[in-house]
PDB file of C-alpha atoms and ligand atoms in Angstrom:
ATOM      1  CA  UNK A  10     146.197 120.309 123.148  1.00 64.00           C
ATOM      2  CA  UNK A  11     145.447 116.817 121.364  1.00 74.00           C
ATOM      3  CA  UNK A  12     145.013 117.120 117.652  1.00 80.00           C
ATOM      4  CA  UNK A  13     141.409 117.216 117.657  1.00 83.00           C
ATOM      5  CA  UNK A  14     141.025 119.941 119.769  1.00 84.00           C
ATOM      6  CA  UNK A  15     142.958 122.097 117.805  1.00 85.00           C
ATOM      7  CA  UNK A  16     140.961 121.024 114.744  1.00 85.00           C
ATOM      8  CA  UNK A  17     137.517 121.781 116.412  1.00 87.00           C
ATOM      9  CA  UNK A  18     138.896 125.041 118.018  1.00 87.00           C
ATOM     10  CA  UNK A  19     140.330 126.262 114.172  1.00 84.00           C
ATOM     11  CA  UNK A  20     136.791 124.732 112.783  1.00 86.00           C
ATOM     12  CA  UNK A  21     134.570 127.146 115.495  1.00 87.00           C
ATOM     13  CA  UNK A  22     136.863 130.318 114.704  1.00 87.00           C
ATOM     14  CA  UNK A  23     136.639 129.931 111.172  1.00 85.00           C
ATOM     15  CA  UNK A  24     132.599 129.408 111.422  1.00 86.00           C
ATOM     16  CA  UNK A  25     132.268 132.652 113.746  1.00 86.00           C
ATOM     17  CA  UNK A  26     134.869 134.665 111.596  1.00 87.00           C
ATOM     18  CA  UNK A  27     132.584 133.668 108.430  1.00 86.00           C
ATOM     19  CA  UNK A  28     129.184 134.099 110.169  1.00 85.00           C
ATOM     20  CA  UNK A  29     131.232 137.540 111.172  1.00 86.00           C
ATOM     21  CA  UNK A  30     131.779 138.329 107.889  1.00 85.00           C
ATOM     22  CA  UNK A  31     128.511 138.006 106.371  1.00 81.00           C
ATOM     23  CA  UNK A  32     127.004 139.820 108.880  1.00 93.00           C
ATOM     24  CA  UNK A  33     129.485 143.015 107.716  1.00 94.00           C
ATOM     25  CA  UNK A  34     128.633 142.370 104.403  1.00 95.00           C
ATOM     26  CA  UNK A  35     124.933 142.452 104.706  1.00 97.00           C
ATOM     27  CA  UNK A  36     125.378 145.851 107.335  1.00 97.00           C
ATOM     28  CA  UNK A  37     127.361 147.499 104.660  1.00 97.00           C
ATOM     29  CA  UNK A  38     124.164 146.550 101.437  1.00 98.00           C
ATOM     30  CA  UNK A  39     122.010 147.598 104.095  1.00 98.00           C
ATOM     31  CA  UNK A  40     123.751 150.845 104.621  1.00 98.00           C
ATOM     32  CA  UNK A  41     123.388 151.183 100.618  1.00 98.00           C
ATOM     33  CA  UNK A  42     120.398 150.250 100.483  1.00 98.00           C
ATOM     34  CA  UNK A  43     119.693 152.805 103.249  1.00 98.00           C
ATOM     35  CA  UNK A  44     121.747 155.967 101.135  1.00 98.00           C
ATOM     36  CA  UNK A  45     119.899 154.956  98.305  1.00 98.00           C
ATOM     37  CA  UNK A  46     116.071 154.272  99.279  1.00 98.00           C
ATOM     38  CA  UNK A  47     115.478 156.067 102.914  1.00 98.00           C
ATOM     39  CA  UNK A  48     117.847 158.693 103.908  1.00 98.00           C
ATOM     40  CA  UNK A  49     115.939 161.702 101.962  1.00 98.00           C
ATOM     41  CA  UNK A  50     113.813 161.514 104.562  1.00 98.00           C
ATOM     42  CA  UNK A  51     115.329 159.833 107.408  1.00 98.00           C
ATOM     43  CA  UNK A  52     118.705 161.728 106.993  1.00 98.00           C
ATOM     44  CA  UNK A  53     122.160 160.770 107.178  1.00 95.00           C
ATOM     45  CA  UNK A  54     122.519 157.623 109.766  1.00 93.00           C
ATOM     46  CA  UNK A  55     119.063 157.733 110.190  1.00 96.00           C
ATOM     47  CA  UNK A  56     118.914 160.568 112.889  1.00 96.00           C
ATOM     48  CA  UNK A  57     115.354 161.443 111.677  1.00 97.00           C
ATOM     49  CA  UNK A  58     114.382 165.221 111.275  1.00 96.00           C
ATOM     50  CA  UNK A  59     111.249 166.382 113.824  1.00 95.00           C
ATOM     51  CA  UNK A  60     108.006 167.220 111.789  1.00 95.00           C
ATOM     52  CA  UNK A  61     109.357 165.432 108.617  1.00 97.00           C
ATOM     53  CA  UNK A  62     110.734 161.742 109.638  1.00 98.00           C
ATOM     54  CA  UNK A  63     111.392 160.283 112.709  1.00 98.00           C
ATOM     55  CA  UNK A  64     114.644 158.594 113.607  1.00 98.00           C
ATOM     56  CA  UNK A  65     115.529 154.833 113.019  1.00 98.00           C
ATOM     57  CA  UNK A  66     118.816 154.568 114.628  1.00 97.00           C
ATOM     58  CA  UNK A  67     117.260 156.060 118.588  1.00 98.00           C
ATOM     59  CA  UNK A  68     118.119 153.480 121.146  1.00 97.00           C
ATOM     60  CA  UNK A  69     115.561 153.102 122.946  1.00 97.00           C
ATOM     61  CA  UNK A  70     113.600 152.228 119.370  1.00 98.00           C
ATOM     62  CA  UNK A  71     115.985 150.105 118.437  1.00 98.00           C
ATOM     63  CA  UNK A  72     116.010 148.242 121.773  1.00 98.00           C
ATOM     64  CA  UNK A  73     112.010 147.626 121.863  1.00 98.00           C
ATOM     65  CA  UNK A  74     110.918 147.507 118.178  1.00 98.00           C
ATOM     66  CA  UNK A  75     111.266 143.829 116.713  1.00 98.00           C
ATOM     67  CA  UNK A  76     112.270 142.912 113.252  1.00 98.00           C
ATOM     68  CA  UNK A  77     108.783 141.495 112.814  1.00 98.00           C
ATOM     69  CA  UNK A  78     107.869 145.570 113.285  1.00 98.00           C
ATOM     70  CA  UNK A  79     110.419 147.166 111.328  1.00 98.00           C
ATOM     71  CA  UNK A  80     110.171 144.220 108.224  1.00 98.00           C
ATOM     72  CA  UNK A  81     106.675 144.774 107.956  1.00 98.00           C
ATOM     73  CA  UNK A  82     106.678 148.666 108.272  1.00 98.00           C
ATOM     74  CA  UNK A  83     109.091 149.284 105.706  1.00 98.00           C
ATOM     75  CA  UNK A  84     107.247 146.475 103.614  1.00 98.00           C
ATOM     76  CA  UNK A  85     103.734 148.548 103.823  1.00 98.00           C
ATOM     77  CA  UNK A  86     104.567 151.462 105.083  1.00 98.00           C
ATOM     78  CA  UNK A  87     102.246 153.950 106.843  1.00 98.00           C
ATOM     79  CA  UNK A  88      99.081 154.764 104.262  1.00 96.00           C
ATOM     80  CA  UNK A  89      97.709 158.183 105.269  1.00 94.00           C
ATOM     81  CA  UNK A  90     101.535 159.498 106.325  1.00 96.00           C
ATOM     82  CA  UNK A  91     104.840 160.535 104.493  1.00 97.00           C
ATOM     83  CA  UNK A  92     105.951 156.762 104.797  1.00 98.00           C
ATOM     84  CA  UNK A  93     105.700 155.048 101.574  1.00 98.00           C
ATOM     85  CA  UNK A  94     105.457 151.312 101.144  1.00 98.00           C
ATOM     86  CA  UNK A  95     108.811 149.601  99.513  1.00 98.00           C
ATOM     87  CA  UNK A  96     107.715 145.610  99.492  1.00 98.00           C
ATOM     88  CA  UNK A  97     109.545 146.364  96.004  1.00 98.00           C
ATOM     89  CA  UNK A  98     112.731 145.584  97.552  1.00 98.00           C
ATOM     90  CA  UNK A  99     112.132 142.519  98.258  1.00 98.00           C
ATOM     91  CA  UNK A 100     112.445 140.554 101.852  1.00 98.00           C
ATOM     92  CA  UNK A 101     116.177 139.844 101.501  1.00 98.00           C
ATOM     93  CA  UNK A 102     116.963 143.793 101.198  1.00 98.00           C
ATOM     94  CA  UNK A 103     114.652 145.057 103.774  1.00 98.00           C
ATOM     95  CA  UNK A 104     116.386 142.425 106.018  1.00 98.00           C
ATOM     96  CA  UNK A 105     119.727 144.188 105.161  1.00 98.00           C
ATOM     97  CA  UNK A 106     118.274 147.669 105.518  1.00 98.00           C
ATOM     98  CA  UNK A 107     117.266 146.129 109.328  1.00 98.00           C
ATOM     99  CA  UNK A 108     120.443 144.708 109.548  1.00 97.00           C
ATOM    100  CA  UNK A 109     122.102 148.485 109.235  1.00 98.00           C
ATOM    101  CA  UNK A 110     119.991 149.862 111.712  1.00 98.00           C
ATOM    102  CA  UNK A 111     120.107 147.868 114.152  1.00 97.00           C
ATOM    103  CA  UNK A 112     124.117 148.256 113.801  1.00 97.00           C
ATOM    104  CA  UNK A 113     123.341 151.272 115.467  1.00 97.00           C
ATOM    105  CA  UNK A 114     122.175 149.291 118.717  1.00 96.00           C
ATOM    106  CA  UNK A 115     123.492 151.143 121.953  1.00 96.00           C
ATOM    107  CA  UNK A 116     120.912 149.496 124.323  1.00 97.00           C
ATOM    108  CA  UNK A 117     120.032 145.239 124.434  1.00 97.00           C
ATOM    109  CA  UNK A 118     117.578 144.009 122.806  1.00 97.00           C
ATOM    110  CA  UNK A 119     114.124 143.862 125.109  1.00 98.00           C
ATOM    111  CA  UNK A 120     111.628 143.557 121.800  1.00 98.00           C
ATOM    112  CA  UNK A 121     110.274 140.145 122.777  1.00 98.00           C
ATOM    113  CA  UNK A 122     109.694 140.924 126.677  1.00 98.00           C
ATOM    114  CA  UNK A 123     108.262 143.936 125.700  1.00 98.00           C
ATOM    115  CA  UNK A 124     106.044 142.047 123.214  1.00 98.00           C
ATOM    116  CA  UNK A 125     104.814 140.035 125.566  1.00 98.00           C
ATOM    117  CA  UNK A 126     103.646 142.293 128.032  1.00 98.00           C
ATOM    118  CA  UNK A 127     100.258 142.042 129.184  1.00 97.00           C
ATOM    119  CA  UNK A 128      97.704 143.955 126.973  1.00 97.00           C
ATOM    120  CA  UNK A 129      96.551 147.312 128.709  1.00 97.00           C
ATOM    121  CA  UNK A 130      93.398 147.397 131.056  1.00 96.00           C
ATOM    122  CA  UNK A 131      92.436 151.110 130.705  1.00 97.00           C
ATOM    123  CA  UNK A 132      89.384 153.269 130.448  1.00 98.00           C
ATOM    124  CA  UNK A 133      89.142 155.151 127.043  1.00 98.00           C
ATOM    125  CA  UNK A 134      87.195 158.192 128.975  1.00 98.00           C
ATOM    126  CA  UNK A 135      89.799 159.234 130.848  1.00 98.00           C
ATOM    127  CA  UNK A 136      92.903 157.783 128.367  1.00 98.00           C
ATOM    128  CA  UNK A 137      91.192 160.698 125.948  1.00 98.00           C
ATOM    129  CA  UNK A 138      91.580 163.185 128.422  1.00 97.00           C
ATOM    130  CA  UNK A 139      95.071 162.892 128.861  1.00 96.00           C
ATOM    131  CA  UNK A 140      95.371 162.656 125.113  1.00 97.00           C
ATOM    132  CA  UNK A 141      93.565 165.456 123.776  1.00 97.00           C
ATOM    133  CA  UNK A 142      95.739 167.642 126.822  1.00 95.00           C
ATOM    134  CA  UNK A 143      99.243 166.335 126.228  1.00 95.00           C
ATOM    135  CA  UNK A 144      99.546 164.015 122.956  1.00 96.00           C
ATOM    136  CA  UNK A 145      97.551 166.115 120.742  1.00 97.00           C
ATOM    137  CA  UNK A 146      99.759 168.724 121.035  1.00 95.00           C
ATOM    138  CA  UNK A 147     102.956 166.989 119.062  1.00 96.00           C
ATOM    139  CA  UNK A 148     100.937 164.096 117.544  1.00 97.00           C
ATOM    140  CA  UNK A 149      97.340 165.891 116.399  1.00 96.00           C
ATOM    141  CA  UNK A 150      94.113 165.524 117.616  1.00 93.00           C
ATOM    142  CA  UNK A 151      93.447 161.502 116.780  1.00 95.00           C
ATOM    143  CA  UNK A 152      96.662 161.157 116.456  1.00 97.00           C
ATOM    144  CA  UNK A 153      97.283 161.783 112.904  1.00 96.00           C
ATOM    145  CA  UNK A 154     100.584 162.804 113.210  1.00 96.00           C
ATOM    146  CA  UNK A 155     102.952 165.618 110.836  1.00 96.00           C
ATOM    147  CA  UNK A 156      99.664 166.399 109.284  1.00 92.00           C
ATOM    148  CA  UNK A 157      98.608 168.080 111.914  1.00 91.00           C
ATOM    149  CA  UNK A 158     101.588 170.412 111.972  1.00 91.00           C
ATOM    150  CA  UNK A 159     103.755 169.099 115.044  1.00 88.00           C
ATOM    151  CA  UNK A 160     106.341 167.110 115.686  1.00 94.00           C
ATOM    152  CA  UNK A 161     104.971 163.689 116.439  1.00 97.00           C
ATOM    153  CA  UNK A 162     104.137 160.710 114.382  1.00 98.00           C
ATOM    154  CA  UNK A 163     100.410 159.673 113.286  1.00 98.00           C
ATOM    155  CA  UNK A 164      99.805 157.417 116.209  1.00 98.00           C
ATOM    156  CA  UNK A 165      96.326 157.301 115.760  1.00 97.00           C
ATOM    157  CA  UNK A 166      96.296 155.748 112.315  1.00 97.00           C
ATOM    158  CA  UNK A 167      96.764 152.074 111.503  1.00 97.00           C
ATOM    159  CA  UNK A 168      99.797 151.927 110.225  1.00 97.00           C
ATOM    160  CA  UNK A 169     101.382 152.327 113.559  1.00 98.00           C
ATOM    161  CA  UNK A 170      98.553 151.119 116.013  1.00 98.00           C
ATOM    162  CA  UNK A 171      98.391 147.423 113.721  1.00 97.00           C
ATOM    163  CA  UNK A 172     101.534 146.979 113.819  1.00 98.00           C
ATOM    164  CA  UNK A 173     102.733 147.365 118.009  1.00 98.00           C
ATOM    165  CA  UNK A 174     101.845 145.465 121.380  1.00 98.00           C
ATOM    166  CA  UNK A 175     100.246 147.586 124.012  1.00 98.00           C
ATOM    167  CA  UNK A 176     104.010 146.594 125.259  1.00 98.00           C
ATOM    168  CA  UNK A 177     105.390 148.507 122.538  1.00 98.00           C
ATOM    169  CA  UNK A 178     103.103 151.623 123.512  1.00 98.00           C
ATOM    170  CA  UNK A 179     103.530 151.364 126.824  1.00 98.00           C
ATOM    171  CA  UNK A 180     106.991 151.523 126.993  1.00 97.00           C
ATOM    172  CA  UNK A 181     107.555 154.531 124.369  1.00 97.00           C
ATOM    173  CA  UNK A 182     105.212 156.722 126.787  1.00 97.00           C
ATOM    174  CA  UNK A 183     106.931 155.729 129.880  1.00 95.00           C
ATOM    175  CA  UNK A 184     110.988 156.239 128.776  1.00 93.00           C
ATOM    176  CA  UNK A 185     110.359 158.138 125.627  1.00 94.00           C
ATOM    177  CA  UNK A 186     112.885 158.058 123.271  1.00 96.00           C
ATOM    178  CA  UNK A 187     116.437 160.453 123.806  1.00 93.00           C
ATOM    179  CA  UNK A 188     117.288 163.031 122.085  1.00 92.00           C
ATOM    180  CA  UNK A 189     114.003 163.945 120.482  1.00 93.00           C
ATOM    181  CA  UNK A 190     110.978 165.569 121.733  1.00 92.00           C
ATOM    182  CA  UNK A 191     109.223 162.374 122.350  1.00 93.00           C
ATOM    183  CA  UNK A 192     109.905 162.836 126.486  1.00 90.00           C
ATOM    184  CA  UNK A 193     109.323 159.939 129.122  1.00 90.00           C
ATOM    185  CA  UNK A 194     105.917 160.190 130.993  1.00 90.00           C
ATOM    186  CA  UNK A 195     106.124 158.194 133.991  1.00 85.00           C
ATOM    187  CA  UNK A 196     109.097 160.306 135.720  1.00 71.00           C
ATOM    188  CA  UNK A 197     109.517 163.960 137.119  1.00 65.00           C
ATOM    189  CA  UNK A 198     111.908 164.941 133.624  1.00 63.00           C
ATOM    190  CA  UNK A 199     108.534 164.060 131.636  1.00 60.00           C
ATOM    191  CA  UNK A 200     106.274 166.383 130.436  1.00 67.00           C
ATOM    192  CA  UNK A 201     103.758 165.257 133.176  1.00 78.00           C
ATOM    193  CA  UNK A 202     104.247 162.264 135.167  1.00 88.00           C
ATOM    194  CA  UNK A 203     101.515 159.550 134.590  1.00 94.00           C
ATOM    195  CA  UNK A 204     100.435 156.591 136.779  1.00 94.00           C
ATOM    196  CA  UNK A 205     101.115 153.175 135.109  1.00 95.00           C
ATOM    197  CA  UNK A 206      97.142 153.264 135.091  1.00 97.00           C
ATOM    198  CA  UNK A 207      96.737 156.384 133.430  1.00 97.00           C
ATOM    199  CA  UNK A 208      99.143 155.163 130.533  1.00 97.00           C
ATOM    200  CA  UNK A 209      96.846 152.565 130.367  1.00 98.00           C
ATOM    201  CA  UNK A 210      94.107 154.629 129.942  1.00 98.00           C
ATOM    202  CA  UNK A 211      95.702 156.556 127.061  1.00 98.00           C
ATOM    203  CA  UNK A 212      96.693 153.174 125.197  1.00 98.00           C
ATOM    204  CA  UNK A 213      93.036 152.221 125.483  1.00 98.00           C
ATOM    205  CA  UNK A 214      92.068 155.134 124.100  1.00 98.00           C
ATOM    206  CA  UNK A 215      94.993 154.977 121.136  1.00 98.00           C
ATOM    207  CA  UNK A 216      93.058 151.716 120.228  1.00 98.00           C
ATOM    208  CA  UNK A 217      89.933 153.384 119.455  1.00 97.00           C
ATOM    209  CA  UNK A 218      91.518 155.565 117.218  1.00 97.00           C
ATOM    210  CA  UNK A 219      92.438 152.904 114.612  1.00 90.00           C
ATOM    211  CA  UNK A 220      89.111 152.612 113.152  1.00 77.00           C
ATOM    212  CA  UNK A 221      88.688 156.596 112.969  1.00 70.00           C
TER     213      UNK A 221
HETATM  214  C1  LIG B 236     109.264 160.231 101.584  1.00 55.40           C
HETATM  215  C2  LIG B 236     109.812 160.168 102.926  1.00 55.40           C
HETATM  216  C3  LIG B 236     110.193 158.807 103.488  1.00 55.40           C
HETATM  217  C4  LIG B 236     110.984 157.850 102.906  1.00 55.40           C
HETATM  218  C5  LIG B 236     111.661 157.871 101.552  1.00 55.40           C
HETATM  219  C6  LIG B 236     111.083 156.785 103.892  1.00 55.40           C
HETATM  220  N1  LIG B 236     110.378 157.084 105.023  1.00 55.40           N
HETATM  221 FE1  LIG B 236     110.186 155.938 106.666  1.00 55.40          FE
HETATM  222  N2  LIG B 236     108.921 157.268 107.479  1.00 55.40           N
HETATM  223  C7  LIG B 236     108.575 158.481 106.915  1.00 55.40           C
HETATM  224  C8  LIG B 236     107.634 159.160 107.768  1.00 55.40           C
HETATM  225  C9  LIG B 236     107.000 160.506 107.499  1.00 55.40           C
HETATM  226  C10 LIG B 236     107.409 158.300 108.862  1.00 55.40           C
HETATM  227  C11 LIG B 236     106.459 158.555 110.038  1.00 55.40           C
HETATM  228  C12 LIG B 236     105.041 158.210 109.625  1.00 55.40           C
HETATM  229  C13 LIG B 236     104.039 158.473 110.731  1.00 55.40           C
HETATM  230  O1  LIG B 236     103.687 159.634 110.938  1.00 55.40           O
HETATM  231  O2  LIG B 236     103.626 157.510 111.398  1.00 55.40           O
HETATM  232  C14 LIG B 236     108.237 157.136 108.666  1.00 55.40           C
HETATM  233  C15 LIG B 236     108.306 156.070 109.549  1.00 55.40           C
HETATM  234  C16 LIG B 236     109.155 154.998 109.412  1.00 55.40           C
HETATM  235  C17 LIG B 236     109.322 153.939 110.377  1.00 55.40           C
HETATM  236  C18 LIG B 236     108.623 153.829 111.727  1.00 55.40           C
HETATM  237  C19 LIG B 236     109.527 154.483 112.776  1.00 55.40           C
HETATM  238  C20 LIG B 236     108.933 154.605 114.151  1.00 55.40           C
HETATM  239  O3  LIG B 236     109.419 155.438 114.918  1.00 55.40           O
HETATM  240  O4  LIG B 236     107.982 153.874 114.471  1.00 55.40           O
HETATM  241  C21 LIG B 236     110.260 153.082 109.884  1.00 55.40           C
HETATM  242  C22 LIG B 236     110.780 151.811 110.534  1.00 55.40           C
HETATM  243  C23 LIG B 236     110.689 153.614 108.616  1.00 55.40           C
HETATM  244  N3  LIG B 236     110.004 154.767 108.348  1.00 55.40           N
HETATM  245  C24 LIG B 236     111.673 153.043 107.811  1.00 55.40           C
HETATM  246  C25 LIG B 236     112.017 153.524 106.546  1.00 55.40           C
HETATM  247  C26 LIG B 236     112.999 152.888 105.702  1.00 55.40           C
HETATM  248  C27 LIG B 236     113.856 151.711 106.079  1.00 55.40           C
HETATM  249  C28 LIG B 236     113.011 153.583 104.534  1.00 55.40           C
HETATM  250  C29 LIG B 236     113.785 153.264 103.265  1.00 55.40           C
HETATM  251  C30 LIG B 236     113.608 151.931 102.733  1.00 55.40           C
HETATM  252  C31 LIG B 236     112.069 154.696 104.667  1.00 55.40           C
HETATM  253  N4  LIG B 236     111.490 154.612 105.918  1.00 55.40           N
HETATM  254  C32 LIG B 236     111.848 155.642 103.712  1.00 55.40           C
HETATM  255  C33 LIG B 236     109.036 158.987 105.713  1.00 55.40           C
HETATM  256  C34 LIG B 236     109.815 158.315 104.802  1.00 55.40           C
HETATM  257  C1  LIG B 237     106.539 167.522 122.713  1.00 55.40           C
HETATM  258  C2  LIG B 237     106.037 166.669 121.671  1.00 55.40           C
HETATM  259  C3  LIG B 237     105.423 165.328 122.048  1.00 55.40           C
HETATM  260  C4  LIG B 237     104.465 165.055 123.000  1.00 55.40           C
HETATM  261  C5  LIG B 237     103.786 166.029 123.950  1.00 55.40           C
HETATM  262  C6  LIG B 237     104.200 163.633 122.904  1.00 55.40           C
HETATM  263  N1  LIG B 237     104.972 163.069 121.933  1.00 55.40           N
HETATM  264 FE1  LIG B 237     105.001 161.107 121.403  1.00 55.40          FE
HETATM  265  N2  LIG B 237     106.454 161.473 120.042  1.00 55.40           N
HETATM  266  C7  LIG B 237     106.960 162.727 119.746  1.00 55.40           C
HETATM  267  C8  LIG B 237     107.960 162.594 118.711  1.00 55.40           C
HETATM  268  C9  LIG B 237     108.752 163.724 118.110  1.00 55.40           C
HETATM  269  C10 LIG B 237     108.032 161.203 118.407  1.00 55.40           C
HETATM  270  C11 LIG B 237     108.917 160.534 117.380  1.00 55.40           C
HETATM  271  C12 LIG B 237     110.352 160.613 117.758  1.00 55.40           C
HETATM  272  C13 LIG B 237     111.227 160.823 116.556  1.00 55.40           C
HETATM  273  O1  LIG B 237     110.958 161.761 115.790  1.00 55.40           O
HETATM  274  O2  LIG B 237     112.207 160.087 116.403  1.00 55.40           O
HETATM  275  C14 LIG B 237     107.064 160.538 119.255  1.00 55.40           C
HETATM  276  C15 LIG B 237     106.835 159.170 119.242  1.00 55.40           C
HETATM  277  C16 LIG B 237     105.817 158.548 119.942  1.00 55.40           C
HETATM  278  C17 LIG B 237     105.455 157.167 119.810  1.00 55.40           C
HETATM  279  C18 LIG B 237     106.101 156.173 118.861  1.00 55.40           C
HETATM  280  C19 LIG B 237     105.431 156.337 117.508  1.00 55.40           C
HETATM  281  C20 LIG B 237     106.075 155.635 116.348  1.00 55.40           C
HETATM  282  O3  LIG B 237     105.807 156.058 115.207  1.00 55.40           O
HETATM  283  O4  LIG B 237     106.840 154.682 116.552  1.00 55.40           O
HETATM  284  C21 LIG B 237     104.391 156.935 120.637  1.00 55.40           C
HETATM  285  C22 LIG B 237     103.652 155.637 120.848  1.00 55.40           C
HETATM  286  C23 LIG B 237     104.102 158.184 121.300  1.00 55.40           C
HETATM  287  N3  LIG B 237     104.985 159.140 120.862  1.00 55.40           N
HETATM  288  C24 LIG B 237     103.079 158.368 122.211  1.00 55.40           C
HETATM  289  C25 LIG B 237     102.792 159.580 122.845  1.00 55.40           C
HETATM  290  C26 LIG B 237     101.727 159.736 123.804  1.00 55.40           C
HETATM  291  C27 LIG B 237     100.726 158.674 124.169  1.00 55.40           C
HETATM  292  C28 LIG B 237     101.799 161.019 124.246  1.00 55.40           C
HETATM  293  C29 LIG B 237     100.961 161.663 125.321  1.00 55.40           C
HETATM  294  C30 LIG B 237     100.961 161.012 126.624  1.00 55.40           C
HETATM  295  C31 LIG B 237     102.903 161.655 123.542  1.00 55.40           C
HETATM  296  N4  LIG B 237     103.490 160.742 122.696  1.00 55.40           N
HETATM  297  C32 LIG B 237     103.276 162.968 123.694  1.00 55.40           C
HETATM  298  C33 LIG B 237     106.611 163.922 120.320  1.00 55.40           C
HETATM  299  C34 LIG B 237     105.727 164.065 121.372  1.00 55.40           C
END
């Protein structure tokens, strides 16, 4: 190999074993940062803990949410719920606290397809229907969540509904997310097995919700 080769070769390892590096370094203050500020409530490795907090390290949340969603939820939190704001800690942390989740990926990354999926065409009516029958039973009657006494997050209040695409929605009804009771809706394993129309219905209705 001439002698310049060898130099830009040596120059490119060196850059990805730094670049490497850092990103340890930031997983491992993130992880700290994590111990220190979230795990009382999101447990150890973020597994979450059903009626309390949910998990942060599930793949298929990790593989739709965007940092844009996490930054900004752990910056304001979720007023009305158990989720309390932590802007205190400043951009550079929160980014680290991201950083550690997300080590945690098992599935690729689909956040910015899912993003830009087309915003749902549904019929509130009928989206409340399926809502007040099979939502409201883990995730309260307008969807305000643990205080209502199940299992389910308050996806009727702002906090969540401001800060996701209809993509976002969409996709968490139809796969769910494993290994909690959140179940997939659009096949036979689901709790019922809704019509990419009728999910569209119930996201239409979800919107309402926001200013209730
Ligand atoms: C006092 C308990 C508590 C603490 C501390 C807490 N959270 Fe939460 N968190 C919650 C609850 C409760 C929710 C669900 C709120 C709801 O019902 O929508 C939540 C939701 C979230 C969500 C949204 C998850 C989803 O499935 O959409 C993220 C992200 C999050 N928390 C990150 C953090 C991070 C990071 C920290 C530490 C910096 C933290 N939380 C600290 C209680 C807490
Ligand atoms: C058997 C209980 C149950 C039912 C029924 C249920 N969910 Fe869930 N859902 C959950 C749980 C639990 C979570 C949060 C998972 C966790 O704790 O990590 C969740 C999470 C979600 C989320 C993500 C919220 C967030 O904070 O990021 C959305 C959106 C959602 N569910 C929509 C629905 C819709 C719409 C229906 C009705 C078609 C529904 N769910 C029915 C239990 C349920």
């Amino acid at each position: 190999m001439p002698k310049r080769a060898v130099c830009s070769a040596l120059l490119a390892l060196l850059t990805t074993t730094t670049a490497y590096a850092t990103d340890q370094a930031t997983i491992k203050k993130g992880e700290a940062l994590y111990n220190q500020n979230c795990a009382v409530c999101h447990q150890a490795d973020a597994i979450g803990k059903p009626g309390f907090a949910p998990s942060l390290t599930n793949p298929e949340l990790l593989s739709i949410a965007s940092d844009k969603f996490f930054e900004s939820t752990i910056r304001d939190g979720r007023v009305g719920t158990g989720m309390p704001p932590f802007s205190h800690l400043g951009r550079k942390n929160i980014k680290a606290i991201v950083a550690f989740l997300r080590s945690h990926s098992k599935l690729p990354n689909r956040a910015k397809a899912v993003d830009a999926q087309p915003e749902s065409h549904g019929d509130p009516r009928l989206g409340k229907q399926w809502f007040d029958d099979i939502c409201s039973t883990c995730h309260g009657v307008n969807g305000d969540g643990y205080a209502a006494g199940g299992t389910g997050t308050a996806i009727g209040k702002a906090g969540f509904l401001n800060k996701v695409s209809d993509g976002f929605i969409r996709e968490t009804i139809k796969h769910g997310r494993s290994n909690t009771r959140m179940l997939g809706f659009s096949d036979a394993s689901g709790l019922a097995n809704l019509s990419d129309q009728e999910i569209d219905d119930v996201i239409a209705y979800m919107r309402t919700l926001v200013n209730k």
